[in-house]
XYZ file of C-alpha atoms in Angstrom:
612
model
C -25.601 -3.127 -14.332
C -28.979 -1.143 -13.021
C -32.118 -1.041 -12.080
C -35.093 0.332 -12.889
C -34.890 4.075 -14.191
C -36.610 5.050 -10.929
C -35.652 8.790 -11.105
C -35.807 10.479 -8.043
C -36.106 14.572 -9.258
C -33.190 16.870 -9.062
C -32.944 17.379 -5.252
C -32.778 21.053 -3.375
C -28.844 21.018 -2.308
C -29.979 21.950 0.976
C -31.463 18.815 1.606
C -28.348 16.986 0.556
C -25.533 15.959 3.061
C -22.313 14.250 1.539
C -19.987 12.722 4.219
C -17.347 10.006 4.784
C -16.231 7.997 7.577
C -12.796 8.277 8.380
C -10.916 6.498 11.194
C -7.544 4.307 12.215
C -7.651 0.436 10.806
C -10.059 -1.779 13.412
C -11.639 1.307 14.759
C -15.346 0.114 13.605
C -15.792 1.999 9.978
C -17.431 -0.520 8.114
C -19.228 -1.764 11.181
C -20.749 2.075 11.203
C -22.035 2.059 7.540
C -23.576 -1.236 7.997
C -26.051 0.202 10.665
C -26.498 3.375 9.132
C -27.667 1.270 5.911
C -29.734 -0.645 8.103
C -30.867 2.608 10.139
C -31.858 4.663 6.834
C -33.500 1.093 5.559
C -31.294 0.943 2.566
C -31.121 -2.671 2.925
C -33.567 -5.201 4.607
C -32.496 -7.362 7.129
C -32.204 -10.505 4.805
C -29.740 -9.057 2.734
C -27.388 -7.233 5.617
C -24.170 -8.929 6.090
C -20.992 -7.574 7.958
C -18.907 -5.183 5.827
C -21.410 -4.430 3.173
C -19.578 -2.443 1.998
C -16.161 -4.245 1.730
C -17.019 -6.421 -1.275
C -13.345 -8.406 -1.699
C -13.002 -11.426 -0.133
C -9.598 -9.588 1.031
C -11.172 -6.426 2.694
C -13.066 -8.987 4.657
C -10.800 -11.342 6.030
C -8.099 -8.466 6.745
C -11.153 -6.294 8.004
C -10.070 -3.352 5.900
C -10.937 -0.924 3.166
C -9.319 -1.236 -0.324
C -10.945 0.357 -2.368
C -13.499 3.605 -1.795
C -17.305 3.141 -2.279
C -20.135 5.133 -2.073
C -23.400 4.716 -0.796
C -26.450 6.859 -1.346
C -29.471 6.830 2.038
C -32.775 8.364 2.104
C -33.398 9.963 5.852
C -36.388 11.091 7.344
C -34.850 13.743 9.839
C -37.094 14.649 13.202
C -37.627 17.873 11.689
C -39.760 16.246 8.763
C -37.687 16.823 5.807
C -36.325 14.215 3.969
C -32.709 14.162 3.161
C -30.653 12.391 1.099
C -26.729 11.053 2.131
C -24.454 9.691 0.700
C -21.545 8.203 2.406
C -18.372 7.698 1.158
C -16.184 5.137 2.438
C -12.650 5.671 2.205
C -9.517 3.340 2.323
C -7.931 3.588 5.935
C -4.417 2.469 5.232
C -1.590 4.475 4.624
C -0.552 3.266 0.833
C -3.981 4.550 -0.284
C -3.781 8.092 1.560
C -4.206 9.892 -2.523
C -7.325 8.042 -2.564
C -8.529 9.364 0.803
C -7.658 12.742 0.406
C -9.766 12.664 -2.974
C -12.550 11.042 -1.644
C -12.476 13.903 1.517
C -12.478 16.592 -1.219
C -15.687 15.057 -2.280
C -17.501 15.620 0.694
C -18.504 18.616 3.132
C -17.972 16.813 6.658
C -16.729 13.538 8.030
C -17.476 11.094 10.935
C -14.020 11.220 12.466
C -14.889 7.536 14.352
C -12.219 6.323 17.365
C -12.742 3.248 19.270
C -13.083 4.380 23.151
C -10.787 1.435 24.065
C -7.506 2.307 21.884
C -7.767 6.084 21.759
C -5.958 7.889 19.426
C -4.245 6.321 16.948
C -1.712 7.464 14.429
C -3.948 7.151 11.700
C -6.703 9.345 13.446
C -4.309 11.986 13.885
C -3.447 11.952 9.909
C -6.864 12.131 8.895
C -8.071 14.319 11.023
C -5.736 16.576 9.726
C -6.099 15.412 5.952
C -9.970 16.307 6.749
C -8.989 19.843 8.607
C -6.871 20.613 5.245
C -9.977 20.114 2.918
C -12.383 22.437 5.182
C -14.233 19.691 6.216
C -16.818 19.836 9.129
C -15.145 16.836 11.433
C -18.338 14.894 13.736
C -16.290 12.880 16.321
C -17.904 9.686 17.128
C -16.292 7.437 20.132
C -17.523 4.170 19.217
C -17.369 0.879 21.258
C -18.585 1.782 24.385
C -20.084 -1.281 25.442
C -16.919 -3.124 25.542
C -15.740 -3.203 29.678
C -12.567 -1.887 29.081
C -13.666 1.425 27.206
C -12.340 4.682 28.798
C -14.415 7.392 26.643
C -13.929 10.176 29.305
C -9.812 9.850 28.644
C -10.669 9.683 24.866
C -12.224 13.109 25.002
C -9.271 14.331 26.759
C -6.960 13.166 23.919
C -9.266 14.479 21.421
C -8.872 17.737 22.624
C -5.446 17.400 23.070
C -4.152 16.398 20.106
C -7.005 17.520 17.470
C -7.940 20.450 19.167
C -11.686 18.981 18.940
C -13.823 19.728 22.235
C -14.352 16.940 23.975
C -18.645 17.641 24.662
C -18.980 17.593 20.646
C -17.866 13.860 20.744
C -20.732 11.698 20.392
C -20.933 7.430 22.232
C -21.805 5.091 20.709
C -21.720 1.280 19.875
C -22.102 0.367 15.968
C -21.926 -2.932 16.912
C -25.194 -2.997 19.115
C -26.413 0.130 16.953
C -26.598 2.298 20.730
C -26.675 5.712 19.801
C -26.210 5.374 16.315
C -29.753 7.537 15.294
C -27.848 10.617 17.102
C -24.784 10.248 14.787
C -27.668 10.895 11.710
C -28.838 14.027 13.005
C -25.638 15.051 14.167
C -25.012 14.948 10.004
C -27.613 16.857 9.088
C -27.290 19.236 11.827
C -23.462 19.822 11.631
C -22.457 19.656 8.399
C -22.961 22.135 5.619
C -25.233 21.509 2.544
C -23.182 21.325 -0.748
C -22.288 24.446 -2.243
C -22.409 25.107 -6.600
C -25.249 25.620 -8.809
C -26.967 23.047 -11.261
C -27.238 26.124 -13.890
C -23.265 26.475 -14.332
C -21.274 24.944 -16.781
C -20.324 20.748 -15.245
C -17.648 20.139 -13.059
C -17.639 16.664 -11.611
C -14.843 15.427 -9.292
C -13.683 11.368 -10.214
C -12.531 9.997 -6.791
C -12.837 5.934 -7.698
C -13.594 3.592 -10.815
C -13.717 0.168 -11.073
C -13.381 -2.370 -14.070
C -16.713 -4.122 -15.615
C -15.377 -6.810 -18.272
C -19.153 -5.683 -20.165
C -19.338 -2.033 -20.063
C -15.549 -0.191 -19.474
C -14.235 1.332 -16.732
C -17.280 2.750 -14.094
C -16.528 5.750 -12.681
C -17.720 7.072 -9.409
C -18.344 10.901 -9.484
C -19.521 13.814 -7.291
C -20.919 16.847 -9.378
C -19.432 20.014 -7.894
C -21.487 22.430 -9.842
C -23.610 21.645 -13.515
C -25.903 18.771 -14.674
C -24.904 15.386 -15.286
C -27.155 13.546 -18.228
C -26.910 10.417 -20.356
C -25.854 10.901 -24.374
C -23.778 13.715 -22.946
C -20.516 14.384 -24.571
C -17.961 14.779 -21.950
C -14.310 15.707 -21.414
C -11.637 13.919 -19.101
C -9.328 16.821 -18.473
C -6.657 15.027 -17.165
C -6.815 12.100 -19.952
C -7.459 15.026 -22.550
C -10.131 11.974 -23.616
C -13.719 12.660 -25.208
C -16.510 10.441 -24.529
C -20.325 9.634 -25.306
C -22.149 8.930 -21.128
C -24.384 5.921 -21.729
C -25.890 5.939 -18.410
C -25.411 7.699 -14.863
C -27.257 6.716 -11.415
C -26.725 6.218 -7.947
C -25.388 3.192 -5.929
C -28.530 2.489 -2.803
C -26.042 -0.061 -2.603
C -26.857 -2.130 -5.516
C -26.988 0.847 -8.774
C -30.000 2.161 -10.058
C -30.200 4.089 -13.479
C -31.134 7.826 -13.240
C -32.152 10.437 -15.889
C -29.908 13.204 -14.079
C -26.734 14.159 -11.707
C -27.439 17.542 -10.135
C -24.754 19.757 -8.041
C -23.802 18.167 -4.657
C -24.737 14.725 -6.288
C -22.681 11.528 -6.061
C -23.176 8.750 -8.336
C -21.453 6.294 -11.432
C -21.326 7.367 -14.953
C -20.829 4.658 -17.787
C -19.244 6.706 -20.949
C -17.365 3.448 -22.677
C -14.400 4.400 -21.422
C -12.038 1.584 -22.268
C -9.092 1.510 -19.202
C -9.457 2.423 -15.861
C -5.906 3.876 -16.519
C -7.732 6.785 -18.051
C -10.198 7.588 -15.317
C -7.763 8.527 -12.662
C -8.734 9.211 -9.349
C -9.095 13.182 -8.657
C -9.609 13.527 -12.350
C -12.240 16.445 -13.479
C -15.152 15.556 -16.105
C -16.790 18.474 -17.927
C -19.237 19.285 -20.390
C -17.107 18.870 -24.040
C -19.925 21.818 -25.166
C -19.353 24.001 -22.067
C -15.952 22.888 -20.565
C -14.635 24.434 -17.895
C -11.688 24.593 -15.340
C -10.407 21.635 -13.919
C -10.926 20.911 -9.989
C -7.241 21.757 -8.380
C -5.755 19.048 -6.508
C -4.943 16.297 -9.327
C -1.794 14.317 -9.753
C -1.141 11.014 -11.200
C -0.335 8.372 -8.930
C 3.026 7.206 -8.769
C 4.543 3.867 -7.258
C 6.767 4.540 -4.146
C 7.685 0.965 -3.925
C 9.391 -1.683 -6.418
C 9.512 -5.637 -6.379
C 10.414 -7.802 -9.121
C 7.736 -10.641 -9.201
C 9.137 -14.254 -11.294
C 7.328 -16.748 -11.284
C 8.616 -20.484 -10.099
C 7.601 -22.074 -13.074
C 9.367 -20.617 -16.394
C 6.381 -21.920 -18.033
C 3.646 -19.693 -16.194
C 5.417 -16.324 -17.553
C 2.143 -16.048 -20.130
C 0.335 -16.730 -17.385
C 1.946 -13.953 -14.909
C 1.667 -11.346 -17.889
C -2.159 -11.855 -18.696
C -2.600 -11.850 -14.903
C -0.962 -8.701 -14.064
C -3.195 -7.079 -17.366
C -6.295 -8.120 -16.035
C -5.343 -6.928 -12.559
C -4.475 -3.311 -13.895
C -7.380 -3.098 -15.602
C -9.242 -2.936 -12.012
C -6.011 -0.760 -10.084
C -4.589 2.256 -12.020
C -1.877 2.217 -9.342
C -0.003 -0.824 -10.220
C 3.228 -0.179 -12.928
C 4.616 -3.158 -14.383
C 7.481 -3.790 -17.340
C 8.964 -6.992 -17.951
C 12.171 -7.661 -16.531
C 14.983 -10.682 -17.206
C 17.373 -11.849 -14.118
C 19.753 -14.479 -14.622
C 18.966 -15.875 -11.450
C 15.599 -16.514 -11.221
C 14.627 -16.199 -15.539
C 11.780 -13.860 -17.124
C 9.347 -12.071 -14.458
C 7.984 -8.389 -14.070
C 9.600 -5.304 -12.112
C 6.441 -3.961 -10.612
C 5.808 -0.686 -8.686
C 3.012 -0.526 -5.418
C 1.800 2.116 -3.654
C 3.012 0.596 -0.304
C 3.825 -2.524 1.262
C 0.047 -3.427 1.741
C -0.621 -2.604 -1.558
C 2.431 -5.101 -3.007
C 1.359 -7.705 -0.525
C -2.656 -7.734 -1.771
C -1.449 -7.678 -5.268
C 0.691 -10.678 -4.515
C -1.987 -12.787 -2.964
C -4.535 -11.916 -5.414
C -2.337 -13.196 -7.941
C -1.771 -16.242 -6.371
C -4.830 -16.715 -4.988
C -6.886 -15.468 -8.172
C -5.083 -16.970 -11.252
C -3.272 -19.675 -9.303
C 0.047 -18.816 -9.660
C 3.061 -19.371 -7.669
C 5.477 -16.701 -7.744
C 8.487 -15.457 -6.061
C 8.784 -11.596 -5.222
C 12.379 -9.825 -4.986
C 13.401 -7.331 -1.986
C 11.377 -4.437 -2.707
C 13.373 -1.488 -3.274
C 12.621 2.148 -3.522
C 13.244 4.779 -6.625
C 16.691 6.611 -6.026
C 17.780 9.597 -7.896
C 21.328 9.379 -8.665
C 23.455 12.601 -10.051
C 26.331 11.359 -12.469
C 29.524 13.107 -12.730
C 28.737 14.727 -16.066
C 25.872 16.826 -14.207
C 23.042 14.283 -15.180
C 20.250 13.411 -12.854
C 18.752 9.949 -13.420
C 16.043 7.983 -11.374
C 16.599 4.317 -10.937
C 14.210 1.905 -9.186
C 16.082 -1.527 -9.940
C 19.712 -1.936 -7.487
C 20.484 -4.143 -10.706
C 20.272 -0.787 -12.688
C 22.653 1.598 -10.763
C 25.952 3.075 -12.435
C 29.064 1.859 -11.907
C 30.487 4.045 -8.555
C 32.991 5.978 -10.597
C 29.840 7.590 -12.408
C 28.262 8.277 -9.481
C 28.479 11.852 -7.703
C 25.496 11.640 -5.569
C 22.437 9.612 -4.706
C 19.414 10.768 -3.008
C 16.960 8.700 -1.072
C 13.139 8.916 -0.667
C 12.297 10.658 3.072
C 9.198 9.775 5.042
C 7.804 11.818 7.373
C 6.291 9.419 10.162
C 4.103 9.576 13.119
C 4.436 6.553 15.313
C 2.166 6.907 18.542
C 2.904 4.300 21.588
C 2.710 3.297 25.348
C 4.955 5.283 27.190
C 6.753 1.429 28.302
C 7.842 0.446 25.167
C 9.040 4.332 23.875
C 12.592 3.696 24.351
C 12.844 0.417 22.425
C 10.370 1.890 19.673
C 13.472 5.754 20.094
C 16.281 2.585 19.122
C 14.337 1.006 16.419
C 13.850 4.372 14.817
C 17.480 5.331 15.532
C 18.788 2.005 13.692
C 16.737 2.582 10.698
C 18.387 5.957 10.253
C 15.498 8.308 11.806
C 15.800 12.040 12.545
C 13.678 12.458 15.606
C 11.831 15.849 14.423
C 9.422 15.815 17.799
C 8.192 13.684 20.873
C 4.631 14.747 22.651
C 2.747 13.171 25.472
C -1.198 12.661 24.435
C -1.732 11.241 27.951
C 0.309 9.616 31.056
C 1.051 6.538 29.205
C 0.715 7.418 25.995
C 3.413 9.314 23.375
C 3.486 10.119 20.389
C 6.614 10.310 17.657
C 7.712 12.321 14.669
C 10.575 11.230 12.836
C 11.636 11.733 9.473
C 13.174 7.898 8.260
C 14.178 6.794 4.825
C 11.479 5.121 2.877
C 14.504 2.294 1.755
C 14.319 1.322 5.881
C 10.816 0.964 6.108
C 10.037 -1.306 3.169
C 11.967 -4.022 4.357
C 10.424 -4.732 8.114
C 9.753 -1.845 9.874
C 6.148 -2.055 10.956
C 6.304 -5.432 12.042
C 9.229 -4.679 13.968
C 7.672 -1.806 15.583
C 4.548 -4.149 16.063
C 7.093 -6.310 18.287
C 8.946 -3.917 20.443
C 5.830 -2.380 21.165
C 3.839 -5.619 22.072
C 1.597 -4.467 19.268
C 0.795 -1.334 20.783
C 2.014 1.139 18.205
C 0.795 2.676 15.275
C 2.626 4.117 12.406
C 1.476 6.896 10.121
C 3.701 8.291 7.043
C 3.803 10.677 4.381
C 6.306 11.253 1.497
C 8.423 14.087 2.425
C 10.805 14.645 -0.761
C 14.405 13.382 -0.928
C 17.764 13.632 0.966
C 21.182 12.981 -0.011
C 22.658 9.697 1.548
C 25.889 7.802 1.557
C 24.202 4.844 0.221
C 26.049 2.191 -1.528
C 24.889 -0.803 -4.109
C 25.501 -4.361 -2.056
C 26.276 -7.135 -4.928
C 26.506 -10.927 -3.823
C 28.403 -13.009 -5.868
C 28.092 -16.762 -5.891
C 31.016 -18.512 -7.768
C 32.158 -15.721 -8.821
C 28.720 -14.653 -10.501
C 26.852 -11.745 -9.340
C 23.010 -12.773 -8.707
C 21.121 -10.024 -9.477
C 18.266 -10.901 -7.394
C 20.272 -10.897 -4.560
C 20.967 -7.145 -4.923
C 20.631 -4.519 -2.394
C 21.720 -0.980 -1.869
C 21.743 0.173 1.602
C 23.751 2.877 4.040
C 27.219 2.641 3.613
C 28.099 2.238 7.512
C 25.637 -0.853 7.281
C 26.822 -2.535 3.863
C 29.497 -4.731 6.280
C 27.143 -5.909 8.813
C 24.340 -6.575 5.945
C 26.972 -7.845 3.555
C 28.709 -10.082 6.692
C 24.832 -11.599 7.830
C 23.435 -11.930 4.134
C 27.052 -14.000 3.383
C 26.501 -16.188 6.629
C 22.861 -16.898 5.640
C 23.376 -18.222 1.921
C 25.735 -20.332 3.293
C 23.205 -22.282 5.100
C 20.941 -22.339 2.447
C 22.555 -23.123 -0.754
C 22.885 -26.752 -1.283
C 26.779 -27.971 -0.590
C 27.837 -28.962 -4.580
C 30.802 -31.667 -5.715
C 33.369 -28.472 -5.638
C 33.739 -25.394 -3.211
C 31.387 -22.475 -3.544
C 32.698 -19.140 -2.413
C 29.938 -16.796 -1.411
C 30.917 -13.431 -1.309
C 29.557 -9.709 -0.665
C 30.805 -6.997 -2.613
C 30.754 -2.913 -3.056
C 31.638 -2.163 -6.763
C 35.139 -4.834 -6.607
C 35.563 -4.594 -2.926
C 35.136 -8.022 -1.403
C 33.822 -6.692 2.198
C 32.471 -10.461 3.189
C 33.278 -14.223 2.415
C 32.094 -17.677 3.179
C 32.810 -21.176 1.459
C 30.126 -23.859 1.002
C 32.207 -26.878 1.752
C 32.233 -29.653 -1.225
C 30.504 -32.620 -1.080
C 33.609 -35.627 -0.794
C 34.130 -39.303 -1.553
C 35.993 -41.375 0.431
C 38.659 -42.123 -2.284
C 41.077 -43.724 0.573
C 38.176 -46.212 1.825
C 39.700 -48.965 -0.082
C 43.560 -48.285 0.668
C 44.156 -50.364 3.906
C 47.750 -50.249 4.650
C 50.392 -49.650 1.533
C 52.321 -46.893 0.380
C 51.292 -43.411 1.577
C 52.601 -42.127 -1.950
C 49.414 -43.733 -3.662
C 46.921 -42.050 -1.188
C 48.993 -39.398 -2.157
C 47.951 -39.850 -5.982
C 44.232 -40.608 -5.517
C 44.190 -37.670 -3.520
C 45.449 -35.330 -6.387
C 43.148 -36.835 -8.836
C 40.227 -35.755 -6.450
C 41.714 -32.093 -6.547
C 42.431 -32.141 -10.122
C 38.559 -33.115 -10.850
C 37.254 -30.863 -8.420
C 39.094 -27.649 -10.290
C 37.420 -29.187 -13.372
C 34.375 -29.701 -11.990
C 33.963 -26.314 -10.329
C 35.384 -24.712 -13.982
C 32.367 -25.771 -15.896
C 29.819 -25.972 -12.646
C 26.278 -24.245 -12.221
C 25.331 -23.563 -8.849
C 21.821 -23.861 -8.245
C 19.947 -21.198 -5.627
C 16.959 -22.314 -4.028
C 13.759 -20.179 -3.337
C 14.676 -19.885 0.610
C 18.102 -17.875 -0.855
C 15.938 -14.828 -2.031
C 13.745 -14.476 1.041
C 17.104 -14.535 3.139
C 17.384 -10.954 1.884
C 13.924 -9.642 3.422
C 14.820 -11.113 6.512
C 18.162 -9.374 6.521
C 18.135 -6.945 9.545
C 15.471 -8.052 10.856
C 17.461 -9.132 14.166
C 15.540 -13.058 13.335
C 17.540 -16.340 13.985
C 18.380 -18.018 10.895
């Protein structure tokens, strides 16, 4: 795992400056670290590459953060001290906002970076304020200034605006060409505070990432808030209530070096053969097991906000599936699974995802790291449902919903959203909001041409198609930020399709009961397009508990049986005809009616105002 035990001494805290980078997706984060590695001479110029620090194939070709890392710099400041860094770099999409606000809790300040040719973006506005929340000293950075259509004078005015930060603190640069970049390292040392705590008090060490390592356990990445971190230490998970031997600590310059000690306002790994990364949880305290003490406030186990069941399309790769998803877990405490059965589509898993990015990576590293072909259900979103008797349950599976006799009331997951967009497309981006149930809660101008939303809309609206919806009213313009904002009480209904006669399970959906006809009416209209015509009539219906509310036949396939009656007696077309009929009824009494693939993805698309 290391190197060398090179061990730099226990440095002064006032020579020690932890920050992070925060900005909107695309804004030039990872673009920053890389020449602020390159600056500090943490890496030579043979082994730079773009992203350094996005290591998944993913994070590169989607040019985003997963996962939070940590990277420790040695600076020689102009006023001859040297200092040591270490910059955190945190997710920037909205599933992973937990792990942002932990990793922001580990630092004193952050680069608060916005590209001078898109301004503002939601995003920038929700960590800025996740940032102002934690008490952290916020350096704005306009980067991109080279580019010909940069406007970093109207920037400044927006900054001001919206994040009440002066516009003169904001510093230009270009992290692409490295212009201005030295200034952004002073401005660090210069603007934000050294750590606070003291090495002599009793070890409090804040977990905000760990990773898998099939050799040593999970690897957790720390920042010691007061206390001394040191290997053969016995230490104390508070969260995981879990005891444990640390084998070795150090400090990631990016590649990890072994080190004899953590001291307060240090960030670094510890090894401590811990055996899941389940029981490492992000915002987790560690403590002395000799001296413990309280944990860090803040802490709260993650929990899914979004549910897909994932089958895959051969029966025979279910061992497969399961040993994938294990391995996968292993590296990403967020993702719940249980097995699940549907008698469409046979033996799969109901997962649960942080977000829709977060489903979607899992899903292609699946695929695209154990080879696997699979076929994911609508996602849904967990409901709490109050039975007559006075019970409250929570149900994440439509499949799984009482019958509606039993049911008193359901509530619905609430976001609270930020969508900022050009003031052309705000009244298509009002109607979109509108449609999917939104509560307009309040509408500001940044600029001229630029606006920006708050609405509160049900989670259940957004999973389905949402963003890229917004992405097309707004010619790609917009930019959505959310939040979980508790629950409301809905009409909602459960939406069963029935083919033959058979409910299909997979086909399930429970949405707003002034929609259910119009969903129920489309979904209907769809499946009868896609499922295959059989020998015998196939009625396709939508129902609410045993209220048909939409029907369509699949015509049967027919034979000719007149072709060979030329002329003759009508009474014996008459009697091949009933034969037909009376094999049909037989046929369709013992028939199976096979759904293709294409069925299942009819119901994402549902809604989504595409031709089918």
């Amino acid at each position: 795992m290391a190197h060398s035990l090179s061990t730099p001494e226990i440095m002064d805290p006032q020579f020690i400056r932890n920050f992070c980078i925060i900005a909107h997706i695309d804004h030039g984060k990872s673009t920053l670290a890389d020449r602020l590695l390159e600056l500090t001479g943490t890496l030579s110029q043979r082994e730079m590459t773009a992203q350094v620090l996005d290591s998944m194939d993913l994070e590169r070709e989607r040019g985003i953060t997963i996962k939070a890392k940590t990277v420790r710099l040695a600076y020689q400041a102009r006023d001859g001290h040297e200092y040591r860094l270490n910059l955190i770099d945190t997710p920037g999409h909205v599933d992973f906002s937990y792990e942002v606000s932990r990793a922001l809790q580990a630092c004193e300040g952050a680069l608060l970076v916005v590209d001078a040719s898109q301004g503002v973006e939601a995003q920038t506005v929700a960590n800025a304020f996740l940032a102002s929340q934690h008490n952290l000293a916020i350096v704005p950075v306009i980067n991109k200034v080279d580019l010909p259509a940069s406007q970093p004078e109207q920037v400044k005015q927006q900054m001001e605006a919206v994040l009440a930060i002066p516009g003169e603190e904001a510093l230009e640069i270009s992290a692409k060409t490295g212009l201005g970049v030295p200034a952004v390292l002073e401005a660090v040392i210069a603007r934000i505070p050294a750590p606070g705590g003291s090495s002599d008090a009793p070890l409090r060490a804040l977990i905000f990432d760990s990773w898998f390592d099939s050799y040593r356990g999970a690897i957790v990445l720390v920042r010691v808030e007061q206390g001394r971190l040191r290997p053969r230490m016995k230490i104390r998970l508070c969260g995981a209530g879990l005891e444990s031997e640390v084998e070795e600590i150090g400090a990631l310059v990016p590649k990890p070096v072994a080190l004899e000690e953590l001291g307060a306002g240090d960030v670094g790994y510890v090894i401590a053969n811990i055996k899941r990364v389940a029981d490492a949880r992000v915002g987790d305290t560690l403590v002395d097991a000799a001296r413990p003490a309280a944990a860090l406030p803040g802490f709260e186990p993650i929990k899914p906000m979004v549910f897909a069941g994932l089958f895959p399309v051969n029966a025979s790769d279910y061992e497969n599936l399961r040993d994938a998803l294990g391995k996968l877990q292993l590296n990403d405490a967020a993702l719940f699974y249980e097995p699940e059965n549907s008698a469409a589509l046979g033996f799969g898993f109901r997962c649960g995802f942080l977000g829709l990015l977060h489903m979607d990576i899992v899903q292609e590293r699946l695929e695209r790291e154990f080879n696997l072909d699979l076929i994911t259900t609508a996602p849904s979103v967990r409901y709490r449902i109050g039975r007559r008797g006075g019970e409250t349950v929570e149900v994440d599976n439509p499949t799984k919903f009482p019958p509606p006799a039993e049911i008193e009331r359901i509530e619905e997951p609430v976001l609270r959203a930020v969508i900022i967009t050009s003031d052309e497309s705000l009244g298509a981006v009002i109607q979109l909001s509108e449609e999917k149930r939104g509560v307009q809660k309040n509408i500001e101008y940044l600029s001229p041409t630029r606006v920006m939303l708050t609405y509160e809309l049900p989670l259940n609206e957004i999973v389905l198609d949402f963003y890229d919806r917004l992405k097309s009213v707004s010619r790609g313009y917009a930019s959505l930020d959310y939040q979980l904002a508790g629950y409301r009480e809905a009409d909602l209904v459960k939406l069963d399709i029935l083919v033959g006669g058979e409910p299909v399970d997979a086909l399930t959906l429970v949405c707003h009961r002034d929609q259910a006809f119009e969903r129920g009416r489309e979904l209907v209209t769809r499946l009868r397009k896609l499922i295959p015509r059989q020998m015998f009539e196939v009625p396709v219906q939508a129902a609410i508990g045993s209220r048909v509310i939409a029907r369509e036949n699949i015509a049967p396939m027919r034979k000719n049986v007149l072709a060979k009656c030329y002329g003759g007696d009508i009474t014996r077309k008459r009697k091949l005809l009933e034969k037909q009929k009376e094999g049909k009824k037989r046929m369709k009494r013992v028939g199976r009616v096979d759904i293709p693939q294409e069925a299942f993805l009819a119901v994402l698309r549902v809604g989504s105002g595409e031709e089918s």
